[in-house]
PDB file of N, CA and C in Angstrom:
ATOM      1  N   UNK A   1      92.850 132.480 111.195  1.00  0.00           N
ATOM      2  CA  UNK A   1      93.582 131.240 111.868  1.00  0.00           C
ATOM      3  C   UNK A   1      94.225 131.652 112.810  1.00  0.00           C
ATOM      4  N   UNK A   2      95.346 132.215 113.147  1.00  0.00           N
ATOM      5  CA  UNK A   2      96.039 132.241 114.703  1.00  0.00           C
ATOM      6  C   UNK A   2      94.754 132.768 115.142  1.00  0.00           C
ATOM      7  N   UNK A   3      93.594 133.695 114.904  1.00  0.00           N
ATOM      8  CA  UNK A   3      92.058 133.974 116.498  1.00  0.00           C
ATOM      9  C   UNK A   3      92.156 133.160 116.680  1.00  0.00           C
ATOM     10  N   UNK A   4      91.803 131.565 116.371  1.00  0.00           N
ATOM     11  CA  UNK A   4      91.692 131.193 116.690  1.00  0.00           C
ATOM     12  C   UNK A   4      92.498 129.829 116.472  1.00  0.00           C
ATOM     13  N   UNK A   5      93.339 130.268 116.870  1.00  0.00           N
ATOM     14  CA  UNK A   5      94.409 128.884 117.691  1.00  0.00           C
ATOM     15  C   UNK A   5      94.344 129.355 118.517  1.00  0.00           C
ATOM     16  N   UNK A   6      94.734 130.816 118.903  1.00  0.00           N
ATOM     17  CA  UNK A   6      94.265 132.159 120.261  1.00  0.00           C
ATOM     18  C   UNK A   6      93.236 131.618 120.967  1.00  0.00           C
ATOM     19  N   UNK A   7      92.382 131.944 120.495  1.00  0.00           N
ATOM     20  CA  UNK A   7      90.727 131.764 121.003  1.00  0.00           C
ATOM     21  C   UNK A   7      90.504 130.464 121.514  1.00  0.00           C
ATOM     22  N   UNK A   8      90.740 129.664 121.362  1.00  0.00           N
ATOM     23  CA  UNK A   8      90.495 127.578 121.533  1.00  0.00           C
ATOM     24  C   UNK A   8      91.592 127.457 122.810  1.00  0.00           C
ATOM     25  N   UNK A   9      93.000 127.679 122.403  1.00  0.00           N
ATOM     26  CA  UNK A   9      93.842 127.077 123.275  1.00  0.00           C
ATOM     27  C   UNK A   9      93.089 128.788 124.801  1.00  0.00           C
ATOM     28  N   UNK A  10      92.663 128.998 124.748  1.00  0.00           N
ATOM     29  CA  UNK A  10      91.630 130.126 125.530  1.00  0.00           C
ATOM     30  C   UNK A  10      90.634 129.221 126.152  1.00  0.00           C
ATOM     31  N   UNK A  11      90.292 128.632 125.978  1.00  0.00           N
ATOM     32  CA  UNK A  11      88.917 128.290 125.858  1.00  0.00           C
ATOM     33  C   UNK A  11      88.944 126.808 126.492  1.00  0.00           C
ATOM     34  N   UNK A  12      90.347 126.284 126.345  1.00  0.00           N
ATOM     35  CA  UNK A  12      90.509 124.981 126.754  1.00  0.00           C
ATOM     36  C   UNK A  12      91.311 125.659 127.732  1.00  0.00           C
ATOM     37  N   UNK A  13      92.063 126.233 128.442  1.00  0.00           N
ATOM     38  CA  UNK A  13      92.890 127.008 129.979  1.00  0.00           C
ATOM     39  C   UNK A  13      92.014 127.049 130.782  1.00  0.00           C
ATOM     40  N   UNK A  14      90.779 127.953 130.551  1.00  0.00           N
ATOM     41  CA  UNK A  14      89.592 128.652 130.999  1.00  0.00           C
ATOM     42  C   UNK A  14      88.661 127.098 131.193  1.00  0.00           C
ATOM     43  N   UNK A  15      88.935 126.784 131.137  1.00  0.00           N
ATOM     44  CA  UNK A  15      87.538 125.039 131.032  1.00  0.00           C
ATOM     45  C   UNK A  15      88.197 124.525 132.484  1.00  0.00           C
ATOM     46  N   UNK A  16      89.544 124.238 131.738  1.00  0.00           N
ATOM     47  CA  UNK A  16      90.933 123.503 133.028  1.00  0.00           C
ATOM     48  C   UNK A  16      91.349 124.601 133.995  1.00  0.00           C
ATOM     49  N   UNK A  17      91.265 125.902 133.724  1.00  0.00           N
ATOM     50  CA  UNK A  17      90.953 126.937 135.694  1.00  0.00           C
ATOM     51  C   UNK A  17      89.705 126.276 135.892  1.00  0.00           C
ATOM     52  N   UNK A  18      88.671 126.439 135.605  1.00  0.00           N
ATOM     53  CA  UNK A  18      87.266 125.932 136.555  1.00  0.00           C
ATOM     54  C   UNK A  18      87.283 125.043 136.419  1.00  0.00           C
ATOM     55  N   UNK A  19      87.991 123.394 136.179  1.00  0.00           N
ATOM     56  CA  UNK A  19      87.411 122.396 136.916  1.00  0.00           C
ATOM     57  C   UNK A  19      88.610 122.273 137.371  1.00  0.00           C
ATOM     58  N   UNK A  20      89.695 123.266 138.049  1.00  0.00           N
ATOM     59  CA  UNK A  20      91.182 123.044 139.152  1.00  0.00           C
ATOM     60  C   UNK A  20      90.443 124.256 140.220  1.00  0.00           C
ATOM     61  N   UNK A  21      90.049 125.247 139.757  1.00  0.00           N
ATOM     62  CA  UNK A  21      89.868 126.444 140.784  1.00  0.00           C
ATOM     63  C   UNK A  21      88.340 127.140 141.075  1.00  0.00           C
ATOM     64  N   UNK A  22      87.410 126.353 140.226  1.00  0.00           N
ATOM     65  CA  UNK A  22      86.028 127.071 140.090  1.00  0.00           C
ATOM     66  C   UNK A  22      85.024 128.113 139.540  1.00  0.00           C
ATOM     67  N   UNK A  23      84.806 129.188 139.634  1.00  0.00           N
ATOM     68  CA  UNK A  23      83.706 130.039 138.703  1.00  0.00           C
ATOM     69  C   UNK A  23      84.710 131.213 139.033  1.00  0.00           C
ATOM     70  N   UNK A  24      84.952 131.323 137.739  1.00  0.00           N
ATOM     71  CA  UNK A  24      85.190 132.947 137.286  1.00  0.00           C
ATOM     72  C   UNK A  24      84.269 133.636 138.084  1.00  0.00           C
ATOM     73  N   UNK A  25      85.250 135.108 138.745  1.00  0.00           N
ATOM     74  CA  UNK A  25      84.194 136.122 138.800  1.00  0.00           C
ATOM     75  C   UNK A  25      84.172 137.330 138.149  1.00  0.00           C
ATOM     76  N   UNK A  26      83.079 137.254 137.495  1.00  0.00           N
ATOM     77  CA  UNK A  26      84.086 138.369 135.672  1.00  0.00           C
ATOM     78  C   UNK A  26      83.957 139.698 136.362  1.00  0.00           C
ATOM     79  N   UNK A  27      83.596 140.370 138.230  1.00  0.00           N
ATOM     80  CA  UNK A  27      84.461 141.718 138.943  1.00  0.00           C
ATOM     81  C   UNK A  27      85.948 141.722 138.510  1.00  0.00           C
ATOM     82  N   UNK A  28      86.603 140.724 139.112  1.00  0.00           N
ATOM     83  CA  UNK A  28      88.034 139.689 139.371  1.00  0.00           C
ATOM     84  C   UNK A  28      88.418 140.978 138.026  1.00  0.00           C
ATOM     85  N   UNK A  29      88.205 139.925 137.149  1.00  0.00           N
ATOM     86  CA  UNK A  29      88.312 139.069 135.989  1.00  0.00           C
ATOM     87  C   UNK A  29      88.512 140.420 135.141  1.00  0.00           C
ATOM     88  N   UNK A  30      87.373 141.745 135.372  1.00  0.00           N
ATOM     89  CA  UNK A  30      87.589 142.769 134.779  1.00  0.00           C
ATOM     90  C   UNK A  30      88.413 144.172 135.480  1.00  0.00           C
ATOM     91  N   UNK A  31      88.746 144.144 135.823  1.00  0.00           N
ATOM     92  CA  UNK A  31      89.411 144.876 137.769  1.00  0.00           C
ATOM     93  C   UNK A  31      91.333 143.644 136.988  1.00  0.00           C
ATOM     94  N   UNK A  32      90.649 142.851 136.500  1.00  0.00           N
ATOM     95  CA  UNK A  32      92.984 142.331 136.250  1.00  0.00           C
ATOM     96  C   UNK A  32      93.054 142.643 135.075  1.00  0.00           C
ATOM     97  N   UNK A  33      92.124 142.586 133.402  1.00  0.00           N
ATOM     98  CA  UNK A  33      92.280 142.996 132.363  1.00  0.00           C
ATOM     99  C   UNK A  33      92.399 145.015 132.774  1.00  0.00           C
ATOM    100  N   UNK A  34      92.245 145.515 133.023  1.00  0.00           N
ATOM    101  CA  UNK A  34      91.628 146.950 133.230  1.00  0.00           C
ATOM    102  C   UNK A  34      93.182 147.243 134.148  1.00  0.00           C
ATOM    103  N   UNK A  35      93.713 146.364 135.025  1.00  0.00           N
ATOM    104  CA  UNK A  35      94.897 146.769 135.392  1.00  0.00           C
ATOM    105  C   UNK A  35      96.105 146.253 135.136  1.00  0.00           C
ATOM    106  N   UNK A  36      96.379 145.959 133.819  1.00  0.00           N
ATOM    107  CA  UNK A  36      97.113 145.047 133.129  1.00  0.00           C
ATOM    108  C   UNK A  36      97.469 145.636 131.971  1.00  0.00           C
ATOM    109  N   UNK A  37      95.814 145.854 131.271  1.00  0.00           N
ATOM    110  CA  UNK A  37      95.648 147.259 130.050  1.00  0.00           C
ATOM    111  C   UNK A  37      96.484 148.085 130.774  1.00  0.00           C
ATOM    112  N   UNK A  38      95.864 148.773 131.069  1.00  0.00           N
ATOM    113  CA  UNK A  38      96.773 150.572 131.869  1.00  0.00           C
ATOM    114  C   UNK A  38      98.398 149.739 132.584  1.00  0.00           C
ATOM    115  N   UNK A  39      98.429 149.293 132.908  1.00  0.00           N
ATOM    116  CA  UNK A  39      99.998 148.611 133.070  1.00  0.00           C
ATOM    117  C   UNK A  39     100.775 148.886 131.838  1.00  0.00           C
ATOM    118  N   UNK A  40     100.409 148.792 130.304  1.00  0.00           N
ATOM    119  CA  UNK A  40     101.376 148.663 129.173  1.00  0.00           C
ATOM    120  C   UNK A  40     100.919 149.728 128.992  1.00  0.00           C
ATOM    121  N   UNK A  41     100.115 150.469 129.216  1.00  0.00           N
ATOM    122  CA  UNK A  41      99.965 151.328 128.453  1.00  0.00           C
ATOM    123  C   UNK A  41     101.354 152.639 129.461  1.00  0.00           C
ATOM    124  N   UNK A  42     101.419 151.986 130.549  1.00  0.00           N
ATOM    125  CA  UNK A  42     102.270 152.860 131.326  1.00  0.00           C
ATOM    126  C   UNK A  42     103.773 151.954 130.971  1.00  0.00           C
ATOM    127  N   UNK A  43     103.734 151.713 130.782  1.00  0.00           N
ATOM    128  CA  UNK A  43     105.227 150.292 129.888  1.00  0.00           C
ATOM    129  C   UNK A  43     105.656 149.284 131.113  1.00  0.00           C
ATOM    130  N   UNK A  44     105.076 149.099 132.396  1.00  0.00           N
ATOM    131  CA  UNK A  44     105.217 148.846 133.321  1.00  0.00           C
ATOM    132  C   UNK A  44     105.103 147.176 132.948  1.00  0.00           C
ATOM    133  N   UNK A  45     105.119 146.481 131.806  1.00  0.00           N
ATOM    134  CA  UNK A  45     105.169 144.815 131.095  1.00  0.00           C
ATOM    135  C   UNK A  45     106.486 144.286 130.794  1.00  0.00           C
ATOM    136  N   UNK A  46     107.329 144.361 131.543  1.00  0.00           N
ATOM    137  CA  UNK A  46     108.428 143.802 131.352  1.00  0.00           C
ATOM    138  C   UNK A  46     109.076 142.721 131.944  1.00  0.00           C
ATOM    139  N   UNK A  47     110.473 141.958 131.525  1.00  0.00           N
ATOM    140  CA  UNK A  47     110.032 140.988 132.590  1.00  0.00           C
ATOM    141  C   UNK A  47     111.191 141.314 133.369  1.00  0.00           C
ATOM    142  N   UNK A  48     110.509 141.698 134.470  1.00  0.00           N
ATOM    143  CA  UNK A  48     111.926 141.877 136.333  1.00  0.00           C
ATOM    144  C   UNK A  48     111.372 141.702 137.132  1.00  0.00           C
ATOM    145  N   UNK A  49     111.837 141.214 137.501  1.00  0.00           N
ATOM    146  CA  UNK A  49     111.522 140.517 139.000  1.00  0.00           C
ATOM    147  C   UNK A  49     110.603 141.525 139.926  1.00  0.00           C
ATOM    148  N   UNK A  50     110.004 140.374 140.402  1.00  0.00           N
ATOM    149  CA  UNK A  50     108.651 141.153 142.101  1.00  0.00           C
ATOM    150  C   UNK A  50     109.223 142.774 142.180  1.00  0.00           C
ATOM    151  N   UNK A  51     108.163 143.857 141.947  1.00  0.00           N
ATOM    152  CA  UNK A  51     108.760 144.501 142.636  1.00  0.00           C
ATOM    153  C   UNK A  51     107.699 145.296 143.682  1.00  0.00           C
ATOM    154  N   UNK A  52     108.088 144.693 144.588  1.00  0.00           N
ATOM    155  CA  UNK A  52     106.161 145.721 145.354  1.00  0.00           C
ATOM    156  C   UNK A  52     105.965 147.684 145.429  1.00  0.00           C
ATOM    157  N   UNK A  53     106.383 147.464 144.767  1.00  0.00           N
ATOM    158  CA  UNK A  53     105.848 149.059 144.732  1.00  0.00           C
ATOM    159  C   UNK A  53     104.162 149.021 143.798  1.00  0.00           C
ATOM    160  N   UNK A  54     103.965 148.018 142.416  1.00  0.00           N
ATOM    161  CA  UNK A  54     103.942 147.218 141.426  1.00  0.00           C
ATOM    162  C   UNK A  54     102.280 146.610 141.685  1.00  0.00           C
ATOM    163  N   UNK A  55     101.358 146.118 141.524  1.00  0.00           N
ATOM    164  CA  UNK A  55     100.204 145.334 142.098  1.00  0.00           C
ATOM    165  C   UNK A  55     100.642 144.379 142.179  1.00  0.00           C
ATOM    166  N   UNK A  56     100.131 142.997 142.642  1.00  0.00           N
ATOM    167  CA  UNK A  56     100.363 142.088 142.937  1.00  0.00           C
ATOM    168  C   UNK A  56      99.855 141.161 141.262  1.00  0.00           C
ATOM    169  N   UNK A  57      98.924 142.011 140.144  1.00  0.00           N
ATOM    170  CA  UNK A  57      98.370 141.462 139.205  1.00  0.00           C
ATOM    171  C   UNK A  57      99.879 141.911 138.007  1.00  0.00           C
ATOM    172  N   UNK A  58     100.277 143.373 138.411  1.00  0.00           N
ATOM    173  CA  UNK A  58     101.377 143.382 137.504  1.00  0.00           C
ATOM    174  C   UNK A  58     102.709 142.544 137.265  1.00  0.00           C
ATOM    175  N   UNK A  59     102.989 142.205 138.692  1.00  0.00           N
ATOM    176  CA  UNK A  59     103.917 141.101 139.191  1.00  0.00           C
ATOM    177  C   UNK A  59     103.992 139.685 138.638  1.00  0.00           C
ATOM    178  N   UNK A  60     102.000 139.541 138.434  1.00  0.00           N
ATOM    179  CA  UNK A  60     102.056 138.515 138.287  1.00  0.00           C
ATOM    180  C   UNK A  60     102.370 138.182 136.611  1.00  0.00           C
ATOM    181  N   UNK A  61     101.963 138.989 136.227  1.00  0.00           N
ATOM    182  CA  UNK A  61     102.443 139.334 135.048  1.00  0.00           C
ATOM    183  C   UNK A  61     103.905 138.818 134.412  1.00  0.00           C
ATOM    184  N   UNK A  62     104.380 140.232 134.875  1.00  0.00           N
ATOM    185  CA  UNK A  62     105.943 139.549 134.708  1.00  0.00           C
ATOM    186  C   UNK A  62     106.957 139.196 135.398  1.00  0.00           C
ATOM    187  N   UNK A  63     106.207 138.251 135.433  1.00  0.00           N
ATOM    188  CA  UNK A  63     106.267 136.541 136.395  1.00  0.00           C
ATOM    189  C   UNK A  63     105.802 135.778 135.087  1.00  0.00           C
ATOM    190  N   UNK A  64     105.384 136.255 134.428  1.00  0.00           N
ATOM    191  CA  UNK A  64     105.418 135.353 134.049  1.00  0.00           C
ATOM    192  C   UNK A  64     105.406 135.599 132.038  1.00  0.00           C
ATOM    193  N   UNK A  65     105.275 137.097 131.649  1.00  0.00           N
ATOM    194  CA  UNK A  65     106.826 137.148 130.360  1.00  0.00           C
ATOM    195  C   UNK A  65     107.538 136.661 131.490  1.00  0.00           C
ATOM    196  N   UNK A  66     108.121 137.188 131.762  1.00  0.00           N
ATOM    197  CA  UNK A  66     109.975 136.329 131.902  1.00  0.00           C
ATOM    198  C   UNK A  66     110.031 134.858 132.220  1.00  0.00           C
ATOM    199  N   UNK A  67     109.175 133.718 132.191  1.00  0.00           N
ATOM    200  CA  UNK A  67     109.153 132.282 132.967  1.00  0.00           C
ATOM    201  C   UNK A  67     108.678 132.280 130.921  1.00  0.00           C
ATOM    202  N   UNK A  68     108.352 132.687 130.158  1.00  0.00           N
ATOM    203  CA  UNK A  68     107.171 132.459 129.237  1.00  0.00           C
ATOM    204  C   UNK A  68     108.352 131.167 128.273  1.00  0.00           C
ATOM    205  N   UNK A  69     107.781 129.930 127.811  1.00  0.00           N
ATOM    206  CA  UNK A  69     108.301 128.821 126.818  1.00  0.00           C
ATOM    207  C   UNK A  69     108.863 128.449 128.204  1.00  0.00           C
ATOM    208  N   UNK A  70     108.947 127.873 129.051  1.00  0.00           N
ATOM    209  CA  UNK A  70     109.368 127.465 129.884  1.00  0.00           C
ATOM    210  C   UNK A  70     109.290 126.699 131.301  1.00  0.00           C
ATOM    211  N   UNK A  71     108.910 125.456 131.625  1.00  0.00           N
ATOM    212  CA  UNK A  71     108.530 125.219 132.577  1.00  0.00           C
ATOM    213  C   UNK A  71     107.808 125.816 133.894  1.00  0.00           C
ATOM    214  N   UNK A  72     108.321 126.104 134.232  1.00  0.00           N
ATOM    215  CA  UNK A  72     108.308 127.761 135.028  1.00  0.00           C
ATOM    216  C   UNK A  72     106.470 127.772 134.428  1.00  0.00           C
ATOM    217  N   UNK A  73     107.025 128.118 133.501  1.00  0.00           N
ATOM    218  CA  UNK A  73     105.139 129.442 133.016  1.00  0.00           C
ATOM    219  C   UNK A  73     104.293 128.197 133.416  1.00  0.00           C
ATOM    220  N   UNK A  74     103.768 126.766 133.280  1.00  0.00           N
ATOM    221  CA  UNK A  74     102.816 126.226 133.221  1.00  0.00           C
ATOM    222  C   UNK A  74     102.439 125.840 135.046  1.00  0.00           C
ATOM    223  N   UNK A  75     103.696 125.650 135.134  1.00  0.00           N
ATOM    224  CA  UNK A  75     103.579 126.148 137.030  1.00  0.00           C
ATOM    225  C   UNK A  75     102.817 127.106 137.676  1.00  0.00           C
ATOM    226  N   UNK A  76     103.745 128.306 136.898  1.00  0.00           N
ATOM    227  CA  UNK A  76     103.180 129.831 137.657  1.00  0.00           C
ATOM    228  C   UNK A  76     101.415 129.757 137.314  1.00  0.00           C
ATOM    229  N   UNK A  77     100.654 129.039 135.837  1.00  0.00           N
ATOM    230  CA  UNK A  77      99.544 129.088 135.727  1.00  0.00           C
ATOM    231  C   UNK A  77      98.375 127.860 136.319  1.00  0.00           C
ATOM    232  N   UNK A  78      99.515 127.057 137.402  1.00  0.00           N
ATOM    233  CA  UNK A  78      98.658 125.841 138.015  1.00  0.00           C
ATOM    234  C   UNK A  78      98.380 126.846 139.399  1.00  0.00           C
ATOM    235  N   UNK A  79      99.006 128.312 139.802  1.00  0.00           N
ATOM    236  CA  UNK A  79      99.418 128.426 141.107  1.00  0.00           C
ATOM    237  C   UNK A  79      98.141 129.074 141.527  1.00  0.00           C
ATOM    238  N   UNK A  80      97.119 130.098 140.873  1.00  0.00           N
ATOM    239  CA  UNK A  80      96.008 129.933 141.114  1.00  0.00           C
ATOM    240  C   UNK A  80      95.496 130.525 140.208  1.00  0.00           C
ATOM    241  N   UNK A  81      93.987 131.491 140.097  1.00  0.00           N
ATOM    242  CA  UNK A  81      93.307 131.494 139.013  1.00  0.00           C
ATOM    243  C   UNK A  81      93.447 132.899 139.334  1.00  0.00           C
ATOM    244  N   UNK A  82      94.227 134.196 139.625  1.00  0.00           N
ATOM    245  CA  UNK A  82      95.166 134.892 139.405  1.00  0.00           C
ATOM    246  C   UNK A  82      95.900 134.653 138.004  1.00  0.00           C
ATOM    247  N   UNK A  83      96.256 134.714 138.325  1.00  0.00           N
ATOM    248  CA  UNK A  83      97.543 134.020 137.192  1.00  0.00           C
ATOM    249  C   UNK A  83      96.819 133.481 136.289  1.00  0.00           C
ATOM    250  N   UNK A  84      96.066 132.576 135.908  1.00  0.00           N
ATOM    251  CA  UNK A  84      95.078 132.456 134.111  1.00  0.00           C
ATOM    252  C   UNK A  84      94.668 133.565 134.369  1.00  0.00           C
ATOM    253  N   UNK A  85      94.068 134.824 134.765  1.00  0.00           N
ATOM    254  CA  UNK A  85      92.940 135.912 135.150  1.00  0.00           C
ATOM    255  C   UNK A  85      93.786 136.806 133.984  1.00  0.00           C
ATOM    256  N   UNK A  86      94.900 136.644 134.354  1.00  0.00           N
ATOM    257  CA  UNK A  86      96.536 137.433 133.710  1.00  0.00           C
ATOM    258  C   UNK A  86      96.683 137.179 132.823  1.00  0.00           C
ATOM    259  N   UNK A  87      97.230 135.315 132.036  1.00  0.00           N
ATOM    260  CA  UNK A  87      98.034 135.332 131.533  1.00  0.00           C
ATOM    261  C   UNK A  87      96.360 136.027 130.711  1.00  0.00           C
ATOM    262  N   UNK A  88      95.305 135.165 130.219  1.00  0.00           N
ATOM    263  CA  UNK A  88      94.285 135.905 129.627  1.00  0.00           C
ATOM    264  C   UNK A  88      94.338 137.664 129.684  1.00  0.00           C
ATOM    265  N   UNK A  89      94.746 138.112 130.182  1.00  0.00           N
ATOM    266  CA  UNK A  89      94.638 139.619 130.512  1.00  0.00           C
ATOM    267  C   UNK A  89      95.819 140.066 129.087  1.00  0.00           C
ATOM    268  N   UNK A  90      97.207 138.999 129.211  1.00  0.00           N
ATOM    269  CA  UNK A  90      97.910 139.445 128.584  1.00  0.00           C
ATOM    270  C   UNK A  90      97.917 139.461 127.195  1.00  0.00           C
ATOM    271  N   UNK A  91      97.759 138.106 126.548  1.00  0.00           N
ATOM    272  CA  UNK A  91      96.783 137.017 125.103  1.00  0.00           C
ATOM    273  C   UNK A  91      95.807 138.610 125.095  1.00  0.00           C
ATOM    274  N   UNK A  92      94.969 138.906 125.579  1.00  0.00           N
ATOM    275  CA  UNK A  92      93.910 139.698 125.051  1.00  0.00           C
ATOM    276  C   UNK A  92      94.822 141.454 124.439  1.00  0.00           C
ATOM    277  N   UNK A  93      95.840 142.259 125.271  1.00  0.00           N
ATOM    278  CA  UNK A  93      96.480 143.178 124.856  1.00  0.00           C
ATOM    279  C   UNK A  93      97.027 142.778 124.254  1.00  0.00           C
ATOM    280  N   UNK A  94      97.553 141.387 123.573  1.00  0.00           N
ATOM    281  CA  UNK A  94      98.544 142.092 122.353  1.00  0.00           C
ATOM    282  C   UNK A  94      99.820 142.483 123.250  1.00  0.00           C
ATOM    283  N   UNK A  95      99.609 141.295 124.539  1.00  0.00           N
ATOM    284  CA  UNK A  95     101.031 141.356 125.379  1.00  0.00           C
ATOM    285  C   UNK A  95     101.678 140.179 125.248  1.00  0.00           C
ATOM    286  N   UNK A  96     101.221 139.107 125.232  1.00  0.00           N
ATOM    287  CA  UNK A  96     101.704 137.550 124.759  1.00  0.00           C
ATOM    288  C   UNK A  96     100.823 137.389 123.944  1.00  0.00           C
ATOM    289  N   UNK A  97     102.102 136.184 122.975  1.00  0.00           N
ATOM    290  CA  UNK A  97     100.730 135.015 121.988  1.00  0.00           C
ATOM    291  C   UNK A  97     101.430 133.997 122.791  1.00  0.00           C
ATOM    292  N   UNK A  98      99.926 133.187 121.686  1.00  0.00           N
ATOM    293  CA  UNK A  98      99.655 131.496 121.939  1.00  0.00           C
ATOM    294  C   UNK A  98     100.484 131.061 120.181  1.00  0.00           C
ATOM    295  N   UNK A  99     100.750 130.377 120.520  1.00  0.00           N
ATOM    296  CA  UNK A  99     101.740 130.253 119.246  1.00  0.00           C
ATOM    297  C   UNK A  99     100.856 128.251 119.124  1.00  0.00           C
ATOM    298  N   UNK A 100     101.182 127.787 118.576  1.00  0.00           N
ATOM    299  CA  UNK A 100     100.352 126.285 117.596  1.00  0.00           C
ATOM    300  C   UNK A 100     100.857 125.468 118.408  1.00  0.00           C
TER     301      UNK A 100
END
């Protein structure tokens, strides 16, 4: 049941993002997913401020983790398509949960 809710929410988010930003790039999606997966394995995903030594994707992930369940979170998702990719990667790596 929880997986269905997550899948449905992600599908809605992707549909909305496509309408707002255009089509997705499979290569970029894979790059961001692998970056977030590696960052999680290395313990780099934390609720910390931006660090110029980390990639933009890891900084975006940390921003989303820091602002999760706030109004700032929704604003961040509307910033750019990269934030949508990062959010999907965070959900895909069980770094962030989707609630019903």
